[in-house]
mmCIF file of C-alpha atoms and ligand atoms in Angstrom:
data_model
loop_
_atom_site.group_PDB
_atom_site.id
_atom_site.type_symbol
_atom_site.label_atom_id
_atom_site.label_comp_id
_atom_site.label_asym_id
_atom_site.label_seq_id
_atom_site.Cartn_x
_atom_site.Cartn_y
_atom_site.Cartn_z
ATOM 1 C CA UNK B 1101 121.920 204.824 -48.560
ATOM 2 C CA UNK B 1102 118.821 205.650 -46.514
ATOM 3 C CA UNK B 1103 119.464 202.712 -44.226
ATOM 4 C CA UNK B 1104 123.074 203.758 -43.573
ATOM 5 C CA UNK B 1105 122.011 207.399 -42.922
ATOM 6 C CA UNK B 1106 119.406 206.202 -40.434
ATOM 7 C CA UNK B 1107 122.032 203.963 -38.814
ATOM 8 C CA UNK B 1108 124.556 206.784 -38.430
ATOM 9 C CA UNK B 1109 121.801 209.108 -37.114
ATOM 10 C CA UNK B 1110 120.867 206.454 -34.575
ATOM 11 C CA UNK B 1111 124.518 206.028 -33.540
ATOM 12 C CA UNK B 1112 124.835 209.812 -33.176
ATOM 13 C CA UNK B 1113 121.707 209.940 -31.043
ATOM 14 C CA UNK B 1114 122.956 207.117 -28.832
ATOM 15 C CA UNK B 1115 126.064 209.173 -28.111
ATOM 16 C CA UNK B 1116 123.958 211.931 -26.574
ATOM 17 C CA UNK B 1117 123.010 212.246 -22.912
ATOM 18 C CA UNK B 1118 119.915 210.120 -22.353
ATOM 19 C CA UNK B 1119 118.325 212.842 -20.178
ATOM 20 C CA UNK B 1120 118.787 216.099 -22.137
ATOM 21 C CA UNK B 1121 119.497 214.474 -25.508
ATOM 22 C CA UNK B 1122 121.736 217.430 -26.327
ATOM 23 C CA UNK B 1123 125.182 217.014 -24.815
ATOM 24 C CA UNK B 1124 127.680 214.181 -24.933
ATOM 25 C CA UNK B 1125 127.476 211.771 -21.993
ATOM 26 C CA UNK B 1126 130.526 211.694 -19.757
ATOM 27 C CA UNK B 1127 129.536 208.922 -17.359
ATOM 28 C CA UNK B 1128 127.327 205.922 -16.737
ATOM 29 C CA UNK B 1129 125.617 206.193 -13.356
ATOM 30 C CA UNK B 1130 126.141 203.017 -11.304
ATOM 31 C CA UNK B 1131 122.695 203.492 -9.749
ATOM 32 C CA UNK B 1132 120.634 203.776 -12.937
ATOM 33 C CA UNK B 1133 123.155 202.698 -15.598
ATOM 34 C CA UNK B 1134 122.102 205.804 -17.587
ATOM 35 C CA UNK B 1135 124.702 207.500 -19.798
ATOM 36 C CA UNK B 1136 124.462 211.176 -18.936
ATOM 37 C CA UNK B 1137 126.274 214.479 -19.379
ATOM 38 C CA UNK B 1138 127.976 216.446 -16.625
ATOM 39 C CA UNK B 1139 125.225 219.072 -16.247
ATOM 40 C CA UNK B 1140 122.450 216.462 -16.044
ATOM 41 C CA UNK B 1141 124.508 214.480 -13.538
ATOM 42 C CA UNK B 1142 124.826 217.530 -11.267
ATOM 43 C CA UNK B 1143 121.114 218.164 -11.623
ATOM 44 C CA UNK B 1144 119.916 214.624 -10.793
ATOM 45 C CA UNK B 1145 122.486 214.204 -8.016
ATOM 46 C CA UNK B 1146 121.467 217.421 -6.242
ATOM 47 C CA UNK B 1147 117.749 217.003 -6.986
ATOM 48 C CA UNK B 1148 117.682 213.505 -5.421
ATOM 49 C CA UNK B 1149 119.078 214.946 -2.191
ATOM 50 C CA UNK B 1150 116.673 217.891 -2.294
ATOM 51 C CA UNK B 1151 113.685 215.566 -2.802
ATOM 52 C CA UNK B 1152 114.615 213.403 0.213
ATOM 53 C CA UNK B 1153 114.980 216.562 2.325
ATOM 54 C CA UNK B 1154 111.597 217.895 1.196
ATOM 55 C CA UNK B 1155 109.645 214.601 1.306
ATOM 56 C CA UNK B 1156 110.879 213.734 4.795
ATOM 57 C CA UNK B 1157 110.574 217.299 6.105
ATOM 58 C CA UNK B 1158 114.155 217.001 7.347
ATOM 59 C CA UNK B 1159 114.607 220.669 8.163
ATOM 60 C CA UNK B 1160 112.553 223.660 9.222
ATOM 61 C CA UNK B 1161 113.382 227.252 8.362
ATOM 62 C CA UNK B 1162 115.503 228.883 11.047
ATOM 63 C CA UNK B 1163 117.053 225.633 12.294
ATOM 64 C CA UNK B 1164 120.717 225.365 13.191
ATOM 65 C CA UNK B 1165 122.323 222.359 11.522
ATOM 66 C CA UNK B 1166 125.804 220.948 12.121
ATOM 67 C CA UNK B 1167 127.526 219.019 9.355
ATOM 68 C CA UNK B 1168 129.967 216.409 10.629
ATOM 69 C CA UNK B 1169 133.081 217.290 8.619
ATOM 70 C CA UNK B 1170 136.123 215.032 8.467
ATOM 71 C CA UNK B 1171 137.688 216.511 5.350
ATOM 72 C CA UNK B 1172 136.958 213.244 3.513
ATOM 73 C CA UNK B 1173 135.024 212.942 0.254
ATOM 74 C CA UNK B 1174 131.606 212.035 1.716
ATOM 75 C CA UNK B 1175 131.418 214.834 4.260
ATOM 76 C CA UNK B 1176 132.915 217.383 1.856
ATOM 77 C CA UNK B 1177 130.279 216.601 -0.783
ATOM 78 C CA UNK B 1178 127.601 216.791 1.925
ATOM 79 C CA UNK B 1179 128.810 220.213 3.116
ATOM 80 C CA UNK B 1180 129.045 221.553 -0.429
ATOM 81 C CA UNK B 1181 125.654 220.232 -1.628
ATOM 82 C CA UNK B 1182 123.778 221.183 1.527
ATOM 83 C CA UNK B 1183 125.115 224.722 1.471
ATOM 84 C CA UNK B 1184 124.219 224.970 -2.254
ATOM 85 C CA UNK B 1185 120.667 223.626 -1.707
ATOM 86 C CA UNK B 1186 120.179 225.838 1.344
ATOM 87 C CA UNK B 1187 120.958 228.874 -0.804
ATOM 88 C CA UNK B 1188 119.145 227.730 -3.968
ATOM 89 C CA UNK B 1189 115.923 226.570 -2.297
ATOM 90 C CA UNK B 1190 115.968 229.068 0.590
ATOM 91 C CA UNK B 1191 115.778 226.423 3.328
ATOM 92 C CA UNK B 1192 116.679 229.165 5.804
ATOM 93 C CA UNK B 1193 119.184 226.993 7.711
ATOM 94 C CA UNK B 1194 122.144 228.143 9.790
ATOM 95 C CA UNK B 1195 124.832 225.670 8.779
ATOM 96 C CA UNK B 1196 128.005 224.847 10.715
ATOM 97 C CA UNK B 1197 130.919 222.494 10.165
ATOM 98 C CA UNK B 1198 131.689 220.285 13.152
ATOM 99 C CA UNK B 1199 135.003 218.396 13.164
ATOM 100 C CA UNK B 1200 136.421 215.967 15.661
ATOM 101 C CA UNK B 1201 140.176 215.844 16.131
ATOM 102 C CA UNK B 1202 140.999 212.335 17.334
ATOM 103 C CA UNK B 1203 144.676 213.236 17.675
ATOM 104 C CA UNK B 1204 146.083 211.002 14.929
ATOM 105 C CA UNK B 1205 149.361 212.538 13.775
ATOM 106 C CA UNK B 1206 149.887 212.356 10.045
ATOM 107 C CA UNK B 1207 146.221 211.747 9.327
ATOM 108 C CA UNK B 1208 143.684 213.876 11.178
ATOM 109 C CA UNK B 1209 145.944 216.915 11.461
ATOM 110 C CA UNK B 1210 146.250 216.912 7.652
ATOM 111 C CA UNK B 1211 142.549 216.285 7.001
ATOM 112 C CA UNK B 1212 141.607 219.117 9.368
ATOM 113 C CA UNK B 1213 143.619 221.484 7.189
ATOM 114 C CA UNK B 1214 141.218 220.527 4.378
ATOM 115 C CA UNK B 1215 138.198 221.284 6.586
ATOM 116 C CA UNK B 1216 139.709 224.676 7.463
ATOM 117 C CA UNK B 1217 139.925 225.447 3.740
ATOM 118 C CA UNK B 1218 136.308 224.229 3.286
ATOM 119 C CA UNK B 1219 135.291 226.677 6.028
ATOM 120 C CA UNK B 1220 136.524 229.533 3.833
ATOM 121 C CA UNK B 1221 135.415 228.015 0.509
ATOM 122 C CA UNK B 1222 131.795 227.414 1.628
ATOM 123 C CA UNK B 1223 131.552 230.261 4.139
ATOM 124 C CA UNK B 1224 130.487 227.899 6.952
ATOM 125 C CA UNK B 1225 131.676 228.485 10.546
ATOM 126 C CA UNK B 1226 133.841 225.630 11.835
ATOM 127 C CA UNK B 1227 133.953 224.135 15.338
ATOM 128 C CA UNK B 1228 136.691 221.610 16.152
ATOM 129 C CA UNK B 1229 136.564 219.434 19.288
ATOM 130 C CA UNK B 1230 139.509 217.248 20.224
ATOM 131 C CA UNK B 1231 139.690 213.965 22.135
ATOM 132 C CA UNK B 1232 142.591 215.497 24.075
ATOM 133 C CA UNK B 1233 140.373 218.308 25.406
ATOM 134 C CA UNK B 1234 137.292 216.124 25.948
ATOM 135 C CA UNK B 1235 138.886 212.966 27.330
ATOM 136 C CA UNK B 1236 142.517 213.844 28.089
ATOM 137 C CA UNK B 1237 143.723 211.236 25.557
ATOM 138 C CA UNK B 1238 144.627 211.378 21.878
ATOM 139 C CA UNK B 1239 144.290 208.319 19.650
ATOM 140 C CA UNK B 1240 148.092 208.376 19.361
ATOM 141 C CA UNK B 1241 148.246 207.986 23.189
ATOM 142 C CA UNK B 1242 145.593 205.267 23.160
ATOM 143 C CA UNK B 1243 147.324 203.267 20.425
ATOM 144 C CA UNK B 1244 150.596 203.574 22.352
ATOM 145 C CA UNK B 1245 148.842 201.959 25.316
ATOM 146 C CA UNK B 1246 146.636 199.332 23.650
ATOM 147 C CA UNK B 1247 148.305 198.727 20.284
ATOM 148 C CA UNK B 1248 146.379 198.313 17.061
ATOM 149 C CA UNK B 1249 143.736 195.984 18.431
ATOM 150 C CA UNK B 1250 140.451 197.529 19.593
ATOM 151 C CA UNK B 1251 141.706 201.047 18.780
ATOM 152 C CA UNK B 1252 138.671 201.659 16.556
ATOM 153 C CA UNK B 1253 136.306 200.721 19.391
ATOM 154 C CA UNK B 1254 137.748 203.556 21.503
ATOM 155 C CA UNK B 1255 137.820 205.924 18.554
ATOM 156 C CA UNK B 1256 134.249 205.179 17.405
ATOM 157 C CA UNK B 1257 132.714 205.446 20.880
ATOM 158 C CA UNK B 1258 134.558 208.677 21.648
ATOM 159 C CA UNK B 1259 133.695 210.170 18.257
ATOM 160 C CA UNK B 1260 129.998 209.459 18.594
ATOM 161 C CA UNK B 1261 129.898 211.212 21.941
ATOM 162 C CA UNK B 1262 132.188 214.019 20.767
ATOM 163 C CA UNK B 1263 129.724 214.761 17.950
ATOM 164 C CA UNK B 1264 126.866 214.877 20.503
ATOM 165 C CA UNK B 1265 128.927 217.235 22.654
ATOM 166 C CA UNK B 1266 129.772 219.398 19.655
ATOM 167 C CA UNK B 1267 126.107 219.566 18.680
ATOM 168 C CA UNK B 1268 125.229 220.664 22.237
ATOM 169 C CA UNK B 1269 128.017 223.256 22.218
ATOM 170 C CA UNK B 1270 126.821 224.735 18.921
ATOM 171 C CA UNK B 1271 123.198 224.548 20.134
ATOM 172 C CA UNK B 1272 122.160 222.942 16.864
ATOM 173 C CA UNK B 1273 118.780 221.357 16.204
ATOM 174 C CA UNK B 1274 120.125 218.699 13.853
ATOM 175 C CA UNK B 1275 123.394 216.948 13.092
ATOM 176 C CA UNK B 1276 123.984 215.517 9.617
ATOM 177 C CA UNK B 1277 126.779 213.137 8.679
ATOM 178 C CA UNK B 1278 127.901 211.827 5.287
ATOM 179 C CA UNK B 1279 128.446 208.129 4.607
ATOM 180 C CA UNK B 1280 128.096 206.602 1.171
ATOM 181 C CA UNK B 1281 125.637 203.787 0.380
ATOM 182 C CA UNK B 1282 128.436 201.247 -0.060
ATOM 183 C CA UNK B 1283 129.628 201.880 3.517
ATOM 184 C CA UNK B 1284 126.078 201.674 4.907
ATOM 185 C CA UNK B 1285 125.552 198.308 3.145
ATOM 186 C CA UNK B 1286 128.775 197.040 4.754
ATOM 187 C CA UNK B 1287 127.551 198.211 8.161
ATOM 188 C CA UNK B 1288 124.169 196.465 7.668
ATOM 189 C CA UNK B 1289 125.941 193.247 6.710
ATOM 190 C CA UNK B 1290 128.380 193.441 9.650
ATOM 191 C CA UNK B 1291 125.547 194.060 12.107
ATOM 192 C CA UNK B 1292 123.638 191.062 10.705
ATOM 193 C CA UNK B 1293 126.755 188.868 10.920
ATOM 194 C CA UNK B 1294 127.359 189.736 14.556
ATOM 195 C CA UNK B 1295 123.639 189.560 15.386
ATOM 196 C CA UNK B 1296 123.591 193.073 16.775
ATOM 197 C CA UNK B 1297 119.900 193.940 16.525
ATOM 198 C CA UNK B 1298 120.225 197.280 18.301
ATOM 199 C CA UNK B 1299 122.912 198.556 15.919
ATOM 200 C CA UNK B 1300 121.131 197.049 12.903
ATOM 201 C CA UNK B 1301 117.982 199.013 13.649
ATOM 202 C CA UNK B 1302 119.973 202.178 14.432
ATOM 203 C CA UNK B 1303 122.036 202.085 11.254
ATOM 204 C CA UNK B 1304 118.958 202.098 9.032
ATOM 205 C CA UNK B 1305 116.574 204.158 11.171
ATOM 206 C CA UNK B 1306 118.259 207.454 10.356
ATOM 207 C CA UNK B 1307 116.698 209.347 7.437
ATOM 208 C CA UNK B 1308 119.206 208.799 4.696
ATOM 209 C CA UNK B 1309 119.879 209.818 1.111
ATOM 210 C CA UNK B 1310 121.482 206.739 -0.402
ATOM 211 C CA UNK B 1311 124.198 207.766 -2.824
ATOM 212 C CA UNK B 1312 126.596 205.303 -4.350
ATOM 213 C CA UNK B 1313 130.278 205.801 -3.651
ATOM 214 C CA UNK B 1314 130.933 205.982 -7.405
ATOM 215 C CA UNK B 1315 128.482 208.890 -7.810
ATOM 216 C CA UNK B 1316 130.012 210.728 -4.850
ATOM 217 C CA UNK B 1317 133.476 210.274 -6.237
ATOM 218 C CA UNK B 1318 132.410 211.475 -9.697
ATOM 219 C CA UNK B 1319 130.591 214.501 -8.259
ATOM 220 C CA UNK B 1320 133.568 215.495 -6.095
ATOM 221 C CA UNK B 1321 135.936 214.989 -9.033
ATOM 222 C CA UNK B 1322 133.917 216.968 -11.600
ATOM 223 C CA UNK B 1323 133.218 219.773 -9.132
ATOM 224 C CA UNK B 1324 136.916 219.816 -8.175
ATOM 225 C CA UNK B 1325 135.991 219.755 -4.497
ATOM 226 C CA UNK B 1326 138.843 220.084 -2.027
ATOM 227 C CA UNK B 1327 138.892 216.879 0.033
ATOM 228 C CA UNK B 1328 141.373 214.608 1.780
ATOM 229 C CA UNK B 1329 141.610 211.007 0.639
ATOM 230 C CA UNK B 1330 144.285 209.313 2.736
ATOM 231 C CA UNK B 1331 143.192 206.420 4.915
ATOM 232 C CA UNK B 1332 143.663 206.493 8.682
ATOM 233 C CA UNK B 1333 147.085 205.172 9.715
ATOM 234 C CA UNK B 1334 145.393 203.045 12.414
ATOM 235 C CA UNK B 1335 142.742 201.657 10.097
ATOM 236 C CA UNK B 1336 142.074 197.943 10.517
ATOM 237 C CA UNK B 1337 141.644 196.001 7.326
ATOM 238 C CA UNK B 1338 140.013 192.846 8.587
ATOM 239 C CA UNK B 1339 136.263 192.264 8.698
ATOM 240 C CA UNK B 1340 135.031 195.468 7.096
ATOM 241 C CA UNK B 1341 137.428 194.685 4.249
ATOM 242 C CA UNK B 1342 135.949 191.185 3.919
ATOM 243 C CA UNK B 1343 132.410 192.601 3.892
ATOM 244 C CA UNK B 1344 133.473 195.130 1.242
ATOM 245 C CA UNK B 1345 134.921 192.432 -1.016
ATOM 246 C CA UNK B 1346 131.852 190.231 -0.550
ATOM 247 C CA UNK B 1347 129.507 193.096 -1.466
ATOM 248 C CA UNK B 1348 131.606 193.967 -4.522
ATOM 249 C CA UNK B 1349 131.327 190.321 -5.659
ATOM 250 C CA UNK B 1350 127.554 190.422 -5.173
ATOM 251 C CA UNK B 1351 127.367 193.676 -7.094
ATOM 252 C CA UNK B 1352 129.118 192.115 -10.077
ATOM 253 C CA UNK B 1353 126.290 189.571 -10.269
ATOM 254 C CA UNK B 1354 123.531 192.015 -9.381
ATOM 255 C CA UNK B 1355 124.196 195.759 -9.792
ATOM 256 C CA UNK B 1356 121.442 196.725 -7.320
ATOM 257 C CA UNK B 1357 122.910 194.520 -4.561
ATOM 258 C CA UNK B 1358 124.122 197.453 -2.441
ATOM 259 C CA UNK B 1359 120.767 199.224 -2.370
ATOM 260 C CA UNK B 1360 119.007 195.868 -1.798
ATOM 261 C CA UNK B 1361 121.170 195.096 1.257
ATOM 262 C CA UNK B 1362 120.320 198.499 2.740
ATOM 263 C CA UNK B 1363 116.609 197.891 1.996
ATOM 264 C CA UNK B 1364 116.843 194.501 3.756
ATOM 265 C CA UNK B 1365 118.264 196.266 6.809
ATOM 266 C CA UNK B 1366 115.436 198.827 6.719
ATOM 267 C CA UNK B 1367 112.765 196.132 6.333
ATOM 268 C CA UNK B 1368 114.166 193.966 9.102
ATOM 269 C CA UNK B 1369 111.349 193.319 11.567
ATOM 270 C CA UNK B 1370 112.317 193.235 15.203
ATOM 271 C CA UNK B 1371 110.050 191.013 17.334
ATOM 272 C CA UNK B 1372 108.132 193.089 19.841
ATOM 273 C CA UNK B 1373 109.372 190.711 22.550
ATOM 274 C CA UNK B 1374 112.996 191.650 21.798
ATOM 275 C CA UNK B 1375 114.238 193.864 24.601
ATOM 276 C CA UNK B 1376 115.870 196.949 23.125
ATOM 277 C CA UNK B 1377 118.191 199.132 25.188
ATOM 278 C CA UNK B 1378 116.385 202.099 26.711
ATOM 279 C CA UNK B 1379 118.001 205.452 26.161
ATOM 280 C CA UNK B 1380 118.792 207.466 29.250
ATOM 281 C CA UNK B 1381 121.691 209.574 30.444
ATOM 282 C CA UNK B 1382 125.053 208.588 31.841
ATOM 283 C CA UNK B 1383 125.352 209.079 35.607
ATOM 284 C CA UNK B 1384 128.916 210.212 35.175
ATOM 285 C CA UNK B 1385 129.005 212.625 32.227
ATOM 286 C CA UNK B 1386 125.290 213.262 31.588
ATOM 287 C CA UNK B 1387 125.403 212.345 27.904
ATOM 288 C CA UNK B 1388 123.232 209.729 26.166
ATOM 289 C CA UNK B 1389 123.516 206.198 27.537
ATOM 290 C CA UNK B 1390 121.455 203.027 27.855
ATOM 291 C CA UNK B 1391 123.526 201.923 30.854
ATOM 292 C CA UNK B 1392 124.403 203.453 34.215
ATOM 293 C CA UNK B 1393 127.639 204.731 32.681
ATOM 294 C CA UNK B 1394 127.936 205.448 28.972
ATOM 295 C CA UNK B 1395 130.400 203.420 26.957
ATOM 296 C CA UNK B 1396 132.735 206.427 26.615
ATOM 297 C CA UNK B 1397 132.975 206.769 30.417
ATOM 298 C CA UNK B 1398 133.559 203.019 30.848
ATOM 299 C CA UNK B 1399 136.349 203.038 28.254
ATOM 300 C CA UNK B 1400 137.847 206.222 29.673
ATOM 301 C CA UNK B 1401 137.789 204.806 33.188
ATOM 302 C CA UNK B 1402 139.662 201.741 31.920
ATOM 303 C CA UNK B 1403 142.278 203.915 30.216
ATOM 304 C CA UNK B 1404 142.769 206.111 33.281
ATOM 305 C CA UNK B 1405 143.137 203.073 35.516
ATOM 306 C CA UNK B 1406 145.636 201.463 33.179
ATOM 307 C CA UNK B 1407 143.118 198.702 32.392
ATOM 308 C CA UNK B 1408 142.214 199.598 28.812
ATOM 309 C CA UNK B 1409 140.553 196.261 28.008
ATOM 310 C CA UNK B 1410 137.911 196.913 30.624
ATOM 311 C CA UNK B 1411 134.649 197.729 28.913
ATOM 312 C CA UNK B 1412 135.581 196.371 25.497
ATOM 313 C CA UNK B 1413 133.129 193.917 23.986
ATOM 314 C CA UNK B 1414 129.572 193.255 24.977
ATOM 315 C CA UNK B 1415 130.157 192.669 28.664
ATOM 316 C CA UNK B 1416 130.288 196.000 30.369
ATOM 317 C CA UNK B 1417 132.990 196.508 32.963
ATOM 318 C CA UNK B 1418 133.440 199.175 35.616
ATOM 319 C CA UNK B 1419 130.340 200.907 36.841
ATOM 320 C CA UNK B 1420 128.036 198.865 34.691
ATOM 321 C CA UNK B 1421 129.022 195.971 36.669
ATOM 322 C CA UNK B 1422 129.835 192.738 34.909
ATOM 323 C CA UNK B 1423 133.546 192.446 35.521
ATOM 324 C CA UNK B 1424 136.270 194.608 36.935
ATOM 325 C CA UNK B 1425 139.294 192.577 35.939
ATOM 326 C CA UNK B 1426 140.815 192.311 32.527
ATOM 327 C CA UNK B 1427 140.405 188.761 31.345
ATOM 328 C CA UNK B 1428 142.735 187.018 28.950
ATOM 329 C CA UNK B 1429 141.057 185.440 25.987
ATOM 330 C CA UNK B 1430 142.221 181.965 25.065
ATOM 331 C CA UNK B 1431 144.565 181.976 22.093
ATOM 332 C CA UNK B 1432 141.939 180.051 20.153
ATOM 333 C CA UNK B 1433 139.312 182.779 20.567
ATOM 334 C CA UNK B 1434 138.219 184.297 17.278
ATOM 335 C CA UNK B 1435 138.741 187.954 16.532
ATOM 336 C CA UNK B 1436 135.894 190.145 17.640
ATOM 337 C CA UNK B 1437 133.847 191.796 14.944
ATOM 338 C CA UNK B 1438 133.085 194.645 17.279
ATOM 339 C CA UNK B 1439 136.722 195.420 17.733
ATOM 340 C CA UNK B 1440 137.519 195.334 14.061
ATOM 341 C CA UNK B 1441 135.302 197.804 12.353
ATOM 342 C CA UNK B 1442 136.027 201.444 11.740
ATOM 343 C CA UNK B 1443 134.175 203.303 14.436
ATOM 344 C CA UNK B 1444 133.494 206.229 12.145
ATOM 345 C CA UNK B 1445 130.590 204.146 10.844
ATOM 346 C CA UNK B 1446 129.695 202.548 14.126
ATOM 347 C CA UNK B 1447 126.156 203.913 14.465
HETATM 348 FE FE1 SF4 I 2863 139.481 206.013 14.346
HETATM 349 FE FE2 SF4 I 2863 138.523 205.222 11.954
HETATM 350 FE FE3 SF4 I 2863 141.186 205.487 12.413
HETATM 351 FE FE4 SF4 I 2863 139.818 203.504 13.536
HETATM 352 S S1 SF4 I 2863 140.166 203.783 11.344
HETATM 353 S S2 SF4 I 2863 141.368 204.795 14.547
HETATM 354 S S3 SF4 I 2863 137.852 204.498 13.965
HETATM 355 S S4 SF4 I 2863 139.654 207.148 12.431
#
């Protein structure tokens, strides 16, 4: 009798949240494998972000901070949590939402409606910059000209610069963007596979709070956050998809695989003899560039001249000098990794 009472007590206890030991657990965190209740999940999720902010001295009181907002889950959670922490811990930040409209009908126009609702829900001023206004081209126009190959190269390069331009326009001190740990691990792996040392060091040099996609999804779901979850209609599904599948397979064997891949990227030692690109400014537009012309200007020049392939790939065309003519690749040439990844993560 005593043994069965003890057993049922033990079973009852094991059904309680392993952090507060009071409420029923509603989830098992992929990161820690702990069974925890909703309230404890909110607490640890938000506290982990707060601790990274505090330990790394990410912000100073009075700073203006732009949050890159796409309307997707990652950036919506970021906007919500950062505005909550700013209020709760009195960071003293002026927060803004910064959205880039690539001009993708049926995708970005819908997701921007979500960001406009977030503007009201979180009380954060919203600035939207469009490719059409900045470059004279929408992604719809670009895809009409170049098709569905290399479209993400144009989109990623233009977005990166558009965010810089938006940050300058808003006169912010910092720009924060939301990507989940699973996506960062894919980016590390892709940069290793293509031997791109510069991008590999960039993608892990940013101060980052690593949150698993599963945790982000659960947080957004429990909090009933308003986000947009449709995939881009021009999204490629080649190499990033392969990397994703490979990482998922690794994770089945070793649950910490995603965080370990990111750590490997962070710990990667670059030989001091390796020549890294020096950051300067573009002679044409004045924004950040390691070449005479920035990549956005080279790509734009190609588009405007009706030679869109100019400037794609590692060899720089146009003003940066390597070739001015579009060259046909032999049919046997393999598909370029660079041209096949979603530029939204192309650090
Ligand atoms: Fe742009 Fe991403 Fe769509 Fe590619 S998948 S066109 S980078 S939004």
